[in-house]
């Protein structure tokens, strides 16, 4: 069974804090993605990565950065958290020879 | 115009009836199409994929694709209360290594 884990289910941070969200997959997948999900806006792609040390901007990269130093780990970084980054954050991974994205359980981040 | 449009619902269907979920997309270059199911508080999971015009059946689920009309649908036969969830439509540009664009989803409620 493919397993995608995220470091926290719930997180509360203050405005201006640096926030790290971590995602780990155990199936040697090449591709990893970070989304945020908001009511009425659906799933929106923040960043994705096709390989170690490789990253591509998604549709809403502003205010975020990512790091992929190892194949199994993809980190999302909020350099200076703001209240409009309060959201559900979902990580997904995808093998290179398939099209089924496997999602982690999500992290609900609240920025106060 | 949104890239992917779905009726947000809620769509209420009696148990045992057919639920019909619709999705239109704007990118004519889309080649692959996916339906994800998301239970409340959970992550999306892939339930159907379709790549060619016509119908594709998998158990109680049938996906229908019409590329000329830029329309994809999901039919759920013999609806069960366990089908109550939000269904996300996601067209993709290429086979594999997908950067998907998700619709906002249709919330389906099956009434016992």
mmCIF file of C-alpha atoms in Angstrom:
data_model
loop_
_atom_site.group_PDB
_atom_site.id
_atom_site.type_symbol
_atom_site.label_atom_id
_atom_site.label_comp_id
_atom_site.label_asym_id
_atom_site.label_seq_id
_atom_site.Cartn_x
_atom_site.Cartn_y
_atom_site.Cartn_z
ATOM 1 C CA UNK A 1 0.000 0.000 0.000
ATOM 2 C CA UNK A 2 1.208 3.451 -0.929
ATOM 3 C CA UNK A 3 1.601 5.631 2.072
ATOM 4 C CA UNK A 4 1.879 9.409 2.063
ATOM 5 C CA UNK A 5 2.295 10.976 5.472
ATOM 6 C CA UNK A 6 2.230 14.589 6.540
ATOM 7 C CA UNK A 7 3.967 15.892 9.625
ATOM 8 C CA UNK A 8 0.899 17.301 11.386
ATOM 9 C CA UNK A 9 -2.888 16.984 11.079
ATOM 10 C CA UNK A 10 -3.524 20.314 12.786
ATOM 11 C CA UNK A 11 -1.207 23.284 13.196
ATOM 12 C CA UNK A 12 -1.718 26.736 14.684
ATOM 13 C CA UNK A 13 0.854 29.437 13.982
ATOM 14 C CA UNK A 14 1.120 33.160 14.479
ATOM 15 C CA UNK A 15 1.346 35.776 11.757
ATOM 16 C CA UNK A 16 4.949 36.259 10.650
ATOM 17 C CA UNK A 17 6.185 32.851 11.795
ATOM 18 C CA UNK A 18 8.127 30.592 9.457
ATOM 19 C CA UNK A 19 6.186 27.381 8.940
ATOM 20 C CA UNK A 20 7.412 24.039 7.679
ATOM 21 C CA UNK A 21 5.004 21.388 6.383
ATOM 22 C CA UNK A 22 6.580 18.053 5.641
ATOM 23 C CA UNK A 23 5.422 15.263 3.375
ATOM 24 C CA UNK A 24 6.957 11.804 3.106
ATOM 25 C CA UNK A 25 6.070 9.001 0.693
ATOM 26 C CA UNK A 26 7.317 5.454 0.962
ATOM 27 C CA UNK A 27 6.899 4.213 -2.627
ATOM 28 C CA UNK A 28 9.855 5.788 -4.425
ATOM 29 C CA UNK A 29 7.578 8.044 -6.493
ATOM 30 C CA UNK A 30 9.276 10.579 -8.735
ATOM 31 C CA UNK A 31 6.580 13.240 -8.576
ATOM 32 C CA UNK A 32 5.290 15.098 -5.551
ATOM 33 C CA UNK A 33 2.778 17.932 -5.225
ATOM 34 C CA UNK A 34 1.570 20.467 -2.683
ATOM 35 C CA UNK A 35 -2.026 21.743 -2.866
ATOM 36 C CA UNK A 36 -4.180 23.901 -0.707
ATOM 37 C CA UNK A 37 -7.917 23.375 -0.463
ATOM 38 C CA UNK A 38 -10.364 26.107 0.435
ATOM 39 C CA UNK A 39 -14.180 26.097 0.427
ATOM 40 C CA UNK A 40 -15.524 27.246 -2.907
ATOM 41 C CA UNK A 41 -12.058 27.336 -4.488
ATOM 42 C CA UNK A 42 -11.281 23.644 -4.596
ATOM 43 C CA UNK A 43 -7.803 22.167 -4.791
ATOM 44 C CA UNK A 44 -5.154 24.562 -6.045
ATOM 45 C CA UNK A 45 -1.606 23.572 -6.910
ATOM 46 C CA UNK A 46 1.114 25.476 -5.062
ATOM 47 C CA UNK A 47 4.310 23.706 -6.165
ATOM 48 C CA UNK A 48 5.323 20.386 -7.605
ATOM 49 C CA UNK A 49 8.513 18.433 -8.105
ATOM 50 C CA UNK A 50 9.468 15.844 -10.729
ATOM 51 C CA UNK A 51 12.783 14.905 -9.188
ATOM 52 C CA UNK A 52 15.149 15.516 -6.313
ATOM 53 C CA UNK A 53 16.205 19.176 -6.076
ATOM 54 C CA UNK A 54 13.776 20.017 -8.864
ATOM 55 C CA UNK A 55 10.733 22.238 -8.329
ATOM 56 C CA UNK A 56 8.129 23.912 -10.486
ATOM 57 C CA UNK A 57 5.658 26.621 -9.583
ATOM 58 C CA UNK A 58 2.017 25.713 -9.611
ATOM 59 C CA UNK A 59 -0.902 28.079 -9.887
ATOM 60 C CA UNK A 60 -0.507 29.904 -6.557
ATOM 61 C CA UNK A 61 3.182 29.865 -5.489
ATOM 62 C CA UNK A 62 3.264 33.352 -3.961
ATOM 63 C CA UNK A 63 4.211 33.303 -0.299
ATOM 64 C CA UNK A 64 5.465 29.705 -0.438
ATOM 65 C CA UNK A 65 8.677 27.880 -1.198
ATOM 66 C CA UNK A 66 9.547 24.180 -1.323
ATOM 67 C CA UNK A 67 12.462 21.874 -0.768
ATOM 68 C CA UNK A 68 13.149 18.394 -2.072
ATOM 69 C CA UNK A 69 16.532 17.193 -0.886
ATOM 70 C CA UNK A 70 15.548 13.510 -0.866
ATOM 71 C CA UNK A 71 13.238 11.644 -3.197
ATOM 72 C CA UNK A 72 10.812 10.620 -0.474
ATOM 73 C CA UNK A 73 10.442 14.016 1.202
ATOM 74 C CA UNK A 74 8.858 17.220 -0.090
ATOM 75 C CA UNK A 75 8.627 20.192 2.239
ATOM 76 C CA UNK A 76 6.428 23.253 1.917
ATOM 77 C CA UNK A 77 7.702 26.422 3.575
ATOM 78 C CA UNK A 78 5.725 29.501 4.485
ATOM 79 C CA UNK A 79 8.470 32.113 4.914
ATOM 80 C CA UNK A 80 6.259 34.526 6.868
ATOM 81 C CA UNK A 81 2.828 33.120 7.604
ATOM 82 C CA UNK A 82 -0.184 35.312 7.000
ATOM 83 C CA UNK A 83 -3.835 34.864 7.920
ATOM 84 C CA UNK A 84 -4.797 34.311 4.273
ATOM 85 C CA UNK A 85 -2.669 31.169 4.337
ATOM 86 C CA UNK A 86 -5.077 29.552 6.755
ATOM 87 C CA UNK A 87 -6.170 26.489 4.816
ATOM 88 C CA UNK A 88 -6.061 22.720 4.399
ATOM 89 C CA UNK A 89 -2.749 21.672 2.845
ATOM 90 C CA UNK A 90 -2.590 18.413 0.935
ATOM 91 C CA UNK A 91 0.478 16.632 -0.320
ATOM 92 C CA UNK A 92 0.331 14.059 -3.122
ATOM 93 C CA UNK A 93 2.764 11.747 -4.854
ATOM 94 C CA UNK A 94 2.660 10.137 -8.280
ATOM 95 C CA UNK A 95 4.845 7.415 -9.805
ATOM 96 C CA UNK A 96 6.496 8.236 -13.116
ATOM 97 C CA UNK A 97 4.637 5.512 -15.009
ATOM 98 C CA UNK A 98 1.136 6.127 -13.709
ATOM 99 C CA UNK A 99 -1.470 8.786 -13.375
ATOM 100 C CA UNK A 100 -2.980 8.116 -9.971
ATOM 101 C CA UNK A 101 -2.013 10.751 -7.446
ATOM 102 C CA UNK A 102 -1.899 9.456 -3.869
ATOM 103 C CA UNK A 103 -2.827 12.037 -1.286
ATOM 104 C CA UNK A 104 -1.661 12.408 2.288
ATOM 105 C CA UNK A 105 -4.165 12.993 5.110
ATOM 106 C CA UNK A 106 -3.773 16.767 4.996
ATOM 107 C CA UNK A 107 -2.646 19.449 7.431
ATOM 108 C CA UNK A 108 -5.163 21.999 8.602
ATOM 109 C CA UNK A 109 -3.153 25.152 9.223
ATOM 110 C CA UNK A 110 -4.573 28.080 11.116
ATOM 111 C CA UNK A 111 -2.627 31.348 11.155
ATOM 112 C CA UNK A 112 -3.735 33.777 13.844
ATOM 113 C CA UNK B 1 -14.466 31.254 -17.533
ATOM 114 C CA UNK B 2 -13.191 28.743 -15.000
ATOM 115 C CA UNK B 3 -10.878 26.062 -16.343
ATOM 116 C CA UNK B 4 -12.966 23.258 -14.844
ATOM 117 C CA UNK B 5 -16.616 23.742 -13.966
ATOM 118 C CA UNK B 6 -18.740 21.533 -11.775
ATOM 119 C CA UNK B 7 -22.100 22.138 -10.169
ATOM 120 C CA UNK B 8 -21.236 22.553 -6.491
ATOM 121 C CA UNK B 9 -24.486 20.949 -5.357
ATOM 122 C CA UNK B 10 -25.543 19.646 -2.993
ATOM 123 C CA UNK B 11 -26.993 16.981 -5.241
ATOM 124 C CA UNK B 12 -29.460 14.765 -3.387
ATOM 125 C CA UNK B 13 -30.284 11.349 -4.820
ATOM 126 C CA UNK B 14 -32.455 8.600 -3.302
ATOM 127 C CA UNK B 15 -30.735 5.361 -2.391
ATOM 128 C CA UNK B 16 -30.784 2.924 -5.289
ATOM 129 C CA UNK B 17 -31.160 5.627 -7.941
ATOM 130 C CA UNK B 18 -28.587 6.815 -10.488
ATOM 131 C CA UNK B 19 -26.461 9.810 -9.525
ATOM 132 C CA UNK B 20 -25.190 11.886 -12.450
ATOM 133 C CA UNK B 21 -22.249 14.236 -11.952
ATOM 134 C CA UNK B 22 -21.129 16.593 -14.699
ATOM 135 C CA UNK B 23 -17.960 18.486 -15.517
ATOM 136 C CA UNK B 24 -16.934 20.831 -18.317
ATOM 137 C CA UNK B 25 -13.393 21.967 -19.032
ATOM 138 C CA UNK B 26 -11.889 24.737 -21.125
ATOM 139 C CA UNK B 27 -8.466 23.337 -22.124
ATOM 140 C CA UNK B 28 -8.880 21.543 -25.476
ATOM 141 C CA UNK B 29 -5.425 20.045 -24.959
ATOM 142 C CA UNK B 30 -6.668 17.905 -22.074
ATOM 143 C CA UNK B 31 -6.070 14.243 -22.838
ATOM 144 C CA UNK B 32 -6.726 12.456 -19.567
ATOM 145 C CA UNK B 33 -9.587 12.835 -17.167
ATOM 146 C CA UNK B 34 -9.943 11.755 -13.577
ATOM 147 C CA UNK B 35 -12.696 11.556 -11.008
ATOM 148 C CA UNK B 36 -11.697 11.748 -7.346
ATOM 149 C CA UNK B 37 -13.963 11.095 -4.385
ATOM 150 C CA UNK B 38 -13.431 13.022 -1.161
ATOM 151 C CA UNK B 39 -15.238 12.150 2.033
ATOM 152 C CA UNK B 40 -15.716 14.936 4.541
ATOM 153 C CA UNK B 41 -12.488 15.538 6.440
ATOM 154 C CA UNK B 42 -10.547 13.082 4.284
ATOM 155 C CA UNK B 43 -8.172 13.262 1.316
ATOM 156 C CA UNK B 44 -9.229 12.760 -2.302
ATOM 157 C CA UNK B 45 -8.963 9.250 -3.730
ATOM 158 C CA UNK B 46 -9.023 8.318 -7.404
ATOM 159 C CA UNK B 47 -12.084 6.332 -8.460
ATOM 160 C CA UNK B 48 -12.132 6.610 -12.268
ATOM 161 C CA UNK B 49 -9.920 7.618 -15.146
ATOM 162 C CA UNK B 50 -10.873 7.971 -18.830
ATOM 163 C CA UNK B 51 -8.811 8.891 -21.884
ATOM 164 C CA UNK B 52 -10.966 8.153 -24.942
ATOM 165 C CA UNK B 53 -14.346 9.409 -26.068
ATOM 166 C CA UNK B 54 -17.200 7.207 -24.978
ATOM 167 C CA UNK B 55 -18.014 5.298 -21.834
ATOM 168 C CA UNK B 56 -15.850 3.460 -19.340
ATOM 169 C CA UNK B 57 -17.471 1.242 -16.742
ATOM 170 C CA UNK B 58 -16.046 0.030 -13.433
ATOM 171 C CA UNK B 59 -18.539 -1.669 -11.162
ATOM 172 C CA UNK B 60 -21.294 0.780 -10.297
ATOM 173 C CA UNK B 61 -19.362 3.689 -11.795
ATOM 174 C CA UNK B 62 -19.431 4.822 -15.435
ATOM 175 C CA UNK B 63 -17.362 7.689 -16.757
ATOM 176 C CA UNK B 64 -18.410 9.346 -20.003
ATOM 177 C CA UNK B 65 -16.187 11.577 -22.109
ATOM 178 C CA UNK B 66 -17.013 13.845 -25.037
ATOM 179 C CA UNK B 67 -13.899 15.769 -26.066
ATOM 180 C CA UNK B 68 -15.690 17.713 -28.818
ATOM 181 C CA UNK B 69 -18.090 19.121 -26.236
ATOM 182 C CA UNK B 70 -15.358 19.318 -23.578
ATOM 183 C CA UNK B 71 -17.568 17.407 -21.226
ATOM 184 C CA UNK B 72 -16.970 14.537 -18.851
ATOM 185 C CA UNK B 73 -19.485 12.911 -16.531
ATOM 186 C CA UNK B 74 -19.658 10.287 -13.817
ATOM 187 C CA UNK B 75 -22.689 8.060 -13.317
ATOM 188 C CA UNK B 76 -23.141 6.100 -10.107
ATOM 189 C CA UNK B 77 -25.701 3.319 -10.409
ATOM 190 C CA UNK B 78 -27.572 1.834 -7.437
ATOM 191 C CA UNK B 79 -26.426 4.719 -5.241
ATOM 192 C CA UNK B 80 -25.545 3.830 -1.668
ATOM 193 C CA UNK B 81 -25.297 6.052 1.415
ATOM 194 C CA UNK B 82 -21.548 5.345 1.351
ATOM 195 C CA UNK B 83 -21.396 7.233 -1.967
ATOM 196 C CA UNK B 84 -22.199 10.459 -0.127
ATOM 197 C CA UNK B 85 -19.083 12.563 -0.687
ATOM 198 C CA UNK B 86 -17.692 15.386 -2.787
ATOM 199 C CA UNK B 87 -16.635 14.349 -6.291
ATOM 200 C CA UNK B 88 -13.796 16.226 -7.954
ATOM 201 C CA UNK B 89 -13.245 16.312 -11.697
ATOM 202 C CA UNK B 90 -9.626 16.723 -12.836
ATOM 203 C CA UNK B 91 -8.539 17.000 -16.484
ATOM 204 C CA UNK B 92 -4.842 16.561 -17.240
ATOM 205 C CA UNK B 93 -2.721 17.530 -20.231
ATOM 206 C CA UNK B 94 -0.572 14.467 -20.667
ATOM 207 C CA UNK B 95 -0.525 10.815 -19.781
ATOM 208 C CA UNK B 96 1.480 10.432 -16.608
ATOM 209 C CA UNK B 97 3.464 13.101 -14.759
ATOM 210 C CA UNK B 98 0.204 14.871 -14.341
ATOM 211 C CA UNK B 99 -0.193 18.438 -13.413
ATOM 212 C CA UNK B 100 -3.920 18.313 -12.801
ATOM 213 C CA UNK B 101 -6.444 21.114 -12.589
ATOM 214 C CA UNK B 102 -9.201 20.215 -10.175
ATOM 215 C CA UNK B 103 -12.770 21.396 -10.282
ATOM 216 C CA UNK B 104 -14.304 22.685 -7.055
ATOM 217 C CA UNK B 105 -16.317 19.492 -6.727
ATOM 218 C CA UNK B 106 -19.943 18.425 -6.484
ATOM 219 C CA UNK B 107 -21.267 17.448 -3.079
ATOM 220 C CA UNK B 108 -23.438 14.345 -3.408
ATOM 221 C CA UNK B 109 -25.832 13.171 -0.714
ATOM 222 C CA UNK B 110 -27.563 9.806 -0.989
ATOM 223 C CA UNK B 111 -30.849 9.792 0.886
ATOM 224 C CA UNK B 112 -31.710 6.421 2.514
#
